[in-house]
mmCIF file of C-alpha atoms in Angstrom:
data_model
loop_
_atom_site.group_PDB
_atom_site.id
_atom_site.type_symbol
_atom_site.label_atom_id
_atom_site.label_comp_id
_atom_site.label_asym_id
_atom_site.label_seq_id
_atom_site.Cartn_x
_atom_site.Cartn_y
_atom_site.Cartn_z
ATOM 1 C CA MET A 1 9.663 27.903 -13.349
ATOM 2 C CA SER A 2 6.065 26.985 -12.608
ATOM 3 C CA PHE A 3 2.743 26.221 -14.267
ATOM 4 C CA LYS A 4 2.132 29.976 -14.325
ATOM 5 C CA ASP A 5 4.852 30.475 -16.956
ATOM 6 C CA LYS A 6 4.139 30.339 -20.704
ATOM 7 C CA ILE A 7 4.163 26.875 -22.276
ATOM 8 C CA GLU A 8 7.039 27.892 -24.606
ATOM 9 C CA ASP A 9 9.227 28.774 -21.627
ATOM 10 C CA ARG A 10 8.201 25.690 -19.653
ATOM 11 C CA MET A 11 9.128 23.386 -22.545
ATOM 12 C CA LYS A 12 12.691 24.787 -22.499
ATOM 13 C CA PHE A 13 13.114 24.157 -18.766
ATOM 14 C CA THR A 14 14.635 20.733 -18.169
ATOM 15 C CA TRP A 15 15.680 20.529 -14.508
ATOM 16 C CA SER A 16 13.999 17.160 -13.929
ATOM 17 C CA GLU A 17 15.159 15.801 -17.270
ATOM 18 C CA ASP A 18 18.717 16.971 -16.604
ATOM 19 C CA ILE A 19 18.895 15.183 -13.256
ATOM 20 C CA ALA A 20 17.248 12.115 -14.811
ATOM 21 C CA VAL A 21 19.999 11.994 -17.460
ATOM 22 C CA GLU A 22 22.640 12.337 -14.735
ATOM 23 C CA TYR A 23 21.022 9.414 -12.939
ATOM 24 C CA PHE A 24 20.827 7.263 -16.120
ATOM 25 C CA LYS A 25 24.532 7.919 -16.792
ATOM 26 C CA LEU A 26 25.481 7.188 -13.183
ATOM 27 C CA LYS A 27 23.662 3.830 -13.382
ATOM 28 C CA GLY A 28 25.098 3.029 -16.826
ATOM 29 C CA LEU A 29 21.646 2.929 -18.435
ATOM 30 C CA LYS A 30 21.348 3.375 -22.191
ATOM 31 C CA TYR A 31 18.620 5.886 -22.976
ATOM 32 C CA GLU A 32 17.120 7.880 -25.812
ATOM 33 C CA LYS A 33 15.200 11.166 -25.614
ATOM 34 C CA VAL A 34 11.886 10.409 -27.354
ATOM 35 C CA GLY A 35 9.537 13.046 -25.910
ATOM 36 C CA LEU A 36 8.794 16.314 -27.691
ATOM 37 C CA ASP A 37 9.797 18.827 -24.991
ATOM 38 C CA GLY A 38 12.100 21.401 -26.524
ATOM 39 C CA LYS A 39 12.004 19.742 -29.971
ATOM 40 C CA ILE A 40 9.102 21.616 -31.582
ATOM 41 C CA ASP A 41 7.462 24.991 -31.184
ATOM 42 C CA ALA A 42 4.361 25.388 -29.024
ATOM 43 C CA GLN A 43 2.022 26.139 -31.963
ATOM 44 C CA THR A 44 2.970 22.891 -33.733
ATOM 45 C CA ARG A 45 2.778 20.965 -30.490
ATOM 46 C CA MET A 46 -0.710 22.244 -29.697
ATOM 47 C CA SER A 47 -1.957 21.249 -33.168
ATOM 48 C CA MET A 48 -1.058 17.602 -32.479
ATOM 49 C CA PRO A 49 -3.377 15.025 -30.887
ATOM 50 C CA GLU A 50 -3.126 15.028 -27.084
ATOM 51 C CA VAL A 51 -1.700 11.510 -26.906
ATOM 52 C CA ASP A 52 1.153 12.412 -29.290
ATOM 53 C CA ARG A 53 1.966 15.578 -27.329
ATOM 54 C CA SER A 54 2.252 13.479 -24.188
ATOM 55 C CA LYS A 55 4.782 10.916 -25.416
ATOM 56 C CA PRO A 56 7.058 9.934 -22.504
ATOM 57 C CA ASP A 57 10.405 11.740 -22.254
ATOM 58 C CA PHE A 58 12.781 8.789 -22.490
ATOM 59 C CA LYS A 59 13.139 5.243 -23.718
ATOM 60 C CA ILE A 60 15.436 3.220 -21.448
ATOM 61 C CA TYR A 61 17.138 0.244 -23.058
ATOM 62 C CA ILE A 62 16.810 -2.495 -20.497
ATOM 63 C CA ASP A 63 15.283 -5.920 -21.159
ATOM 64 C CA PRO A 64 12.546 -5.235 -22.113
ATOM 65 C CA PRO A 65 12.898 -1.509 -22.907
ATOM 66 C CA ILE A 66 10.630 0.893 -21.003
ATOM 67 C CA TYR A 67 9.352 4.451 -21.343
ATOM 68 C CA VAL A 68 10.069 6.959 -18.579
ATOM 69 C CA GLU A 69 8.210 10.240 -18.150
ATOM 70 C CA VAL A 70 10.065 12.671 -15.888
ATOM 71 C CA LYS A 71 7.992 14.894 -13.602
ATOM 72 C CA THR A 72 8.541 17.373 -10.788
ATOM 73 C CA GLY A 73 6.515 17.041 -7.595
ATOM 74 C CA ALA A 74 5.261 20.002 -5.596
ATOM 75 C CA SER A 75 7.815 20.497 -2.829
ATOM 76 C CA GLY A 76 6.575 23.951 -1.875
ATOM 77 C CA ARG A 77 3.159 24.510 -0.415
ATOM 78 C CA SER A 78 1.137 27.232 -2.095
ATOM 79 C CA GLU A 79 -1.768 29.164 -0.642
ATOM 80 C CA ASP A 80 -4.067 27.204 -3.004
ATOM 81 C CA ASP A 81 -2.692 23.922 -1.600
ATOM 82 C CA ILE A 82 -3.548 25.013 1.924
ATOM 83 C CA ASN A 83 -6.974 26.437 1.011
ATOM 84 C CA GLU A 84 -8.028 23.365 -0.965
ATOM 85 C CA GLY A 85 -6.616 20.795 1.474
ATOM 86 C CA ARG A 86 -4.022 19.219 -0.818
ATOM 87 C CA ALA A 87 -1.424 17.007 0.835
ATOM 88 C CA TYR A 88 2.161 18.221 1.103
ATOM 89 C CA PRO A 89 4.395 17.278 -0.531
ATOM 90 C CA HIS A 90 2.407 15.997 -3.473
ATOM 91 C CA PHE A 91 2.470 15.289 -7.180
ATOM 92 C CA LYS A 92 -0.035 17.040 -9.441
ATOM 93 C CA PHE A 93 -0.935 14.377 -11.990
ATOM 94 C CA LYS A 94 -2.972 15.818 -14.854
ATOM 95 C CA ILE A 95 -5.799 13.515 -15.868
ATOM 96 C CA LYS A 96 -5.128 14.144 -19.570
ATOM 97 C CA ASP A 97 -1.501 13.031 -19.074
ATOM 98 C CA PHE A 98 -2.598 9.970 -17.120
ATOM 99 C CA LYS A 99 -4.832 8.881 -20.022
ATOM 100 C CA ALA A 100 -2.027 9.450 -22.543
ATOM 101 C CA TYR A 101 0.475 7.404 -20.494
ATOM 102 C CA LEU A 102 -2.032 4.548 -20.273
ATOM 103 C CA HIS A 103 -2.039 4.624 -24.094
ATOM 104 C CA TRP A 104 1.779 4.558 -24.274
ATOM 105 C CA ASN A 105 1.863 1.774 -21.700
ATOM 106 C CA LYS A 106 0.078 -0.479 -24.215
ATOM 107 C CA LYS A 107 3.128 -0.152 -26.468
ATOM 108 C CA ARG A 108 5.834 -0.371 -23.779
ATOM 109 C CA ASN A 109 5.810 -0.454 -19.980
ATOM 110 C CA THR A 110 5.701 3.177 -18.887
ATOM 111 C CA TYR A 111 6.998 4.643 -15.632
ATOM 112 C CA LEU A 112 7.005 8.047 -13.988
ATOM 113 C CA MET A 113 10.255 9.330 -12.475
ATOM 114 C CA ILE A 114 9.138 12.047 -10.072
ATOM 115 C CA HIS A 115 11.563 14.471 -8.395
ATOM 116 C CA TRP A 116 10.962 16.693 -5.410
ATOM 117 C CA ASP A 117 13.596 19.339 -4.670
ATOM 118 C CA PHE A 118 13.809 20.202 -0.976
ATOM 119 C CA GLY A 119 16.741 22.602 -1.337
ATOM 120 C CA LYS A 120 19.451 21.945 1.237
ATOM 121 C CA ASP A 121 17.631 18.781 2.311
ATOM 122 C CA GLY A 122 18.202 17.284 -1.154
ATOM 123 C CA VAL A 123 16.209 15.693 -3.929
ATOM 124 C CA ILE A 124 13.834 12.766 -3.492
ATOM 125 C CA ARG A 125 13.291 10.603 -6.578
ATOM 126 C CA LYS A 126 10.531 8.014 -6.971
ATOM 127 C CA LYS A 127 9.715 5.576 -9.772
ATOM 128 C CA VAL A 128 6.111 4.515 -10.233
ATOM 129 C CA SER A 129 4.581 2.428 -13.011
ATOM 130 C CA ILE A 130 1.531 3.778 -14.801
ATOM 131 C CA LEU A 131 -0.351 0.601 -13.866
ATOM 132 C CA TYR A 132 0.488 1.198 -10.187
ATOM 133 C CA MET A 133 -0.788 4.775 -10.575
ATOM 134 C CA GLN A 134 -3.991 3.439 -12.127
ATOM 135 C CA ARG A 135 -4.595 1.090 -9.173
ATOM 136 C CA LEU A 136 -3.684 3.815 -6.690
ATOM 137 C CA ILE A 137 -6.104 6.314 -8.244
ATOM 138 C CA GLN A 138 -8.887 3.723 -8.374
ATOM 139 C CA ASN A 139 -8.343 2.514 -4.789
ATOM 140 C CA LYS A 140 -7.687 5.861 -3.070
ATOM 141 C CA ASN A 141 -10.448 7.749 -4.868
ATOM 142 C CA TYR A 142 -8.435 10.990 -4.919
ATOM 143 C CA LYS A 143 -10.287 14.260 -5.212
ATOM 144 C CA LYS A 144 -9.968 16.044 -8.561
ATOM 145 C CA PHE A 145 -8.684 19.617 -8.620
ATOM 146 C CA LYS A 146 -8.552 22.153 -11.458
ATOM 147 C CA TYR A 147 -5.682 24.432 -12.340
ATOM 148 C CA ASN A 148 -6.880 28.003 -12.038
ATOM 149 C CA ASN A 149 -4.514 29.656 -14.486
ATOM 150 C CA LYS A 150 -4.609 30.449 -18.197
ATOM 151 C CA ASN A 151 -1.596 28.308 -19.087
ATOM 152 C CA GLU A 152 -3.222 25.084 -17.898
ATOM 153 C CA ASN A 153 -6.719 25.948 -19.186
ATOM 154 C CA ASN A 154 -8.464 24.686 -16.035
ATOM 155 C CA LYS A 155 -7.216 21.137 -16.624
ATOM 156 C CA GLU A 156 -8.112 18.604 -13.963
ATOM 157 C CA TYR A 157 -5.493 16.809 -11.884
ATOM 158 C CA TYR A 158 -5.065 14.588 -8.864
ATOM 159 C CA ALA A 159 -2.888 15.857 -5.990
ATOM 160 C CA ILE A 160 -1.248 12.577 -4.976
ATOM 161 C CA PRO A 161 0.628 12.624 -1.653
ATOM 162 C CA MET A 162 4.311 11.767 -1.990
ATOM 163 C CA GLU A 163 4.004 9.064 0.681
ATOM 164 C CA ASP A 164 1.531 7.157 -1.515
ATOM 165 C CA LEU A 165 4.193 6.752 -4.201
ATOM 166 C CA ASN A 166 6.334 3.904 -2.928
ATOM 167 C CA GLY A 167 8.848 3.181 -5.703
ATOM 168 C CA LYS A 168 12.441 4.372 -5.616
ATOM 169 C CA PHE A 169 14.590 4.734 -8.704
#
């Protein structure tokens, strides 16, 4: 599954969410699925305001409760990555999502749980607060890229190197 697949199919795919739930259970964390992925059809979803479409995936009941958005980092290196000089491995962080998570962070501390799957070498998982991401983006002055496919409508994103994301879940 990749960004090249239809949005309807991508919303059904839950690899990162599935391993996040396994992790929450392993750690004995109480959680609730609050994001919209897989809950509504694509037409309804696209008619909603951007910030509502980008509600974080989970609410974790710790003191105080937090939101967690689960993402998958780019663990394979595409021809576009090489041609455009993107770091490997990296995390493609859409600017529209970043703005939405800053909104949600005003209501409850919001974190990203990012997974990279390196096959036989295993999965790397990192936890990063949205406020840390904001400082990182401001301080590192990352170059903006655009998706060049119809499913992402040329949306802009930052390709953030995995090594810049220091938190572990």
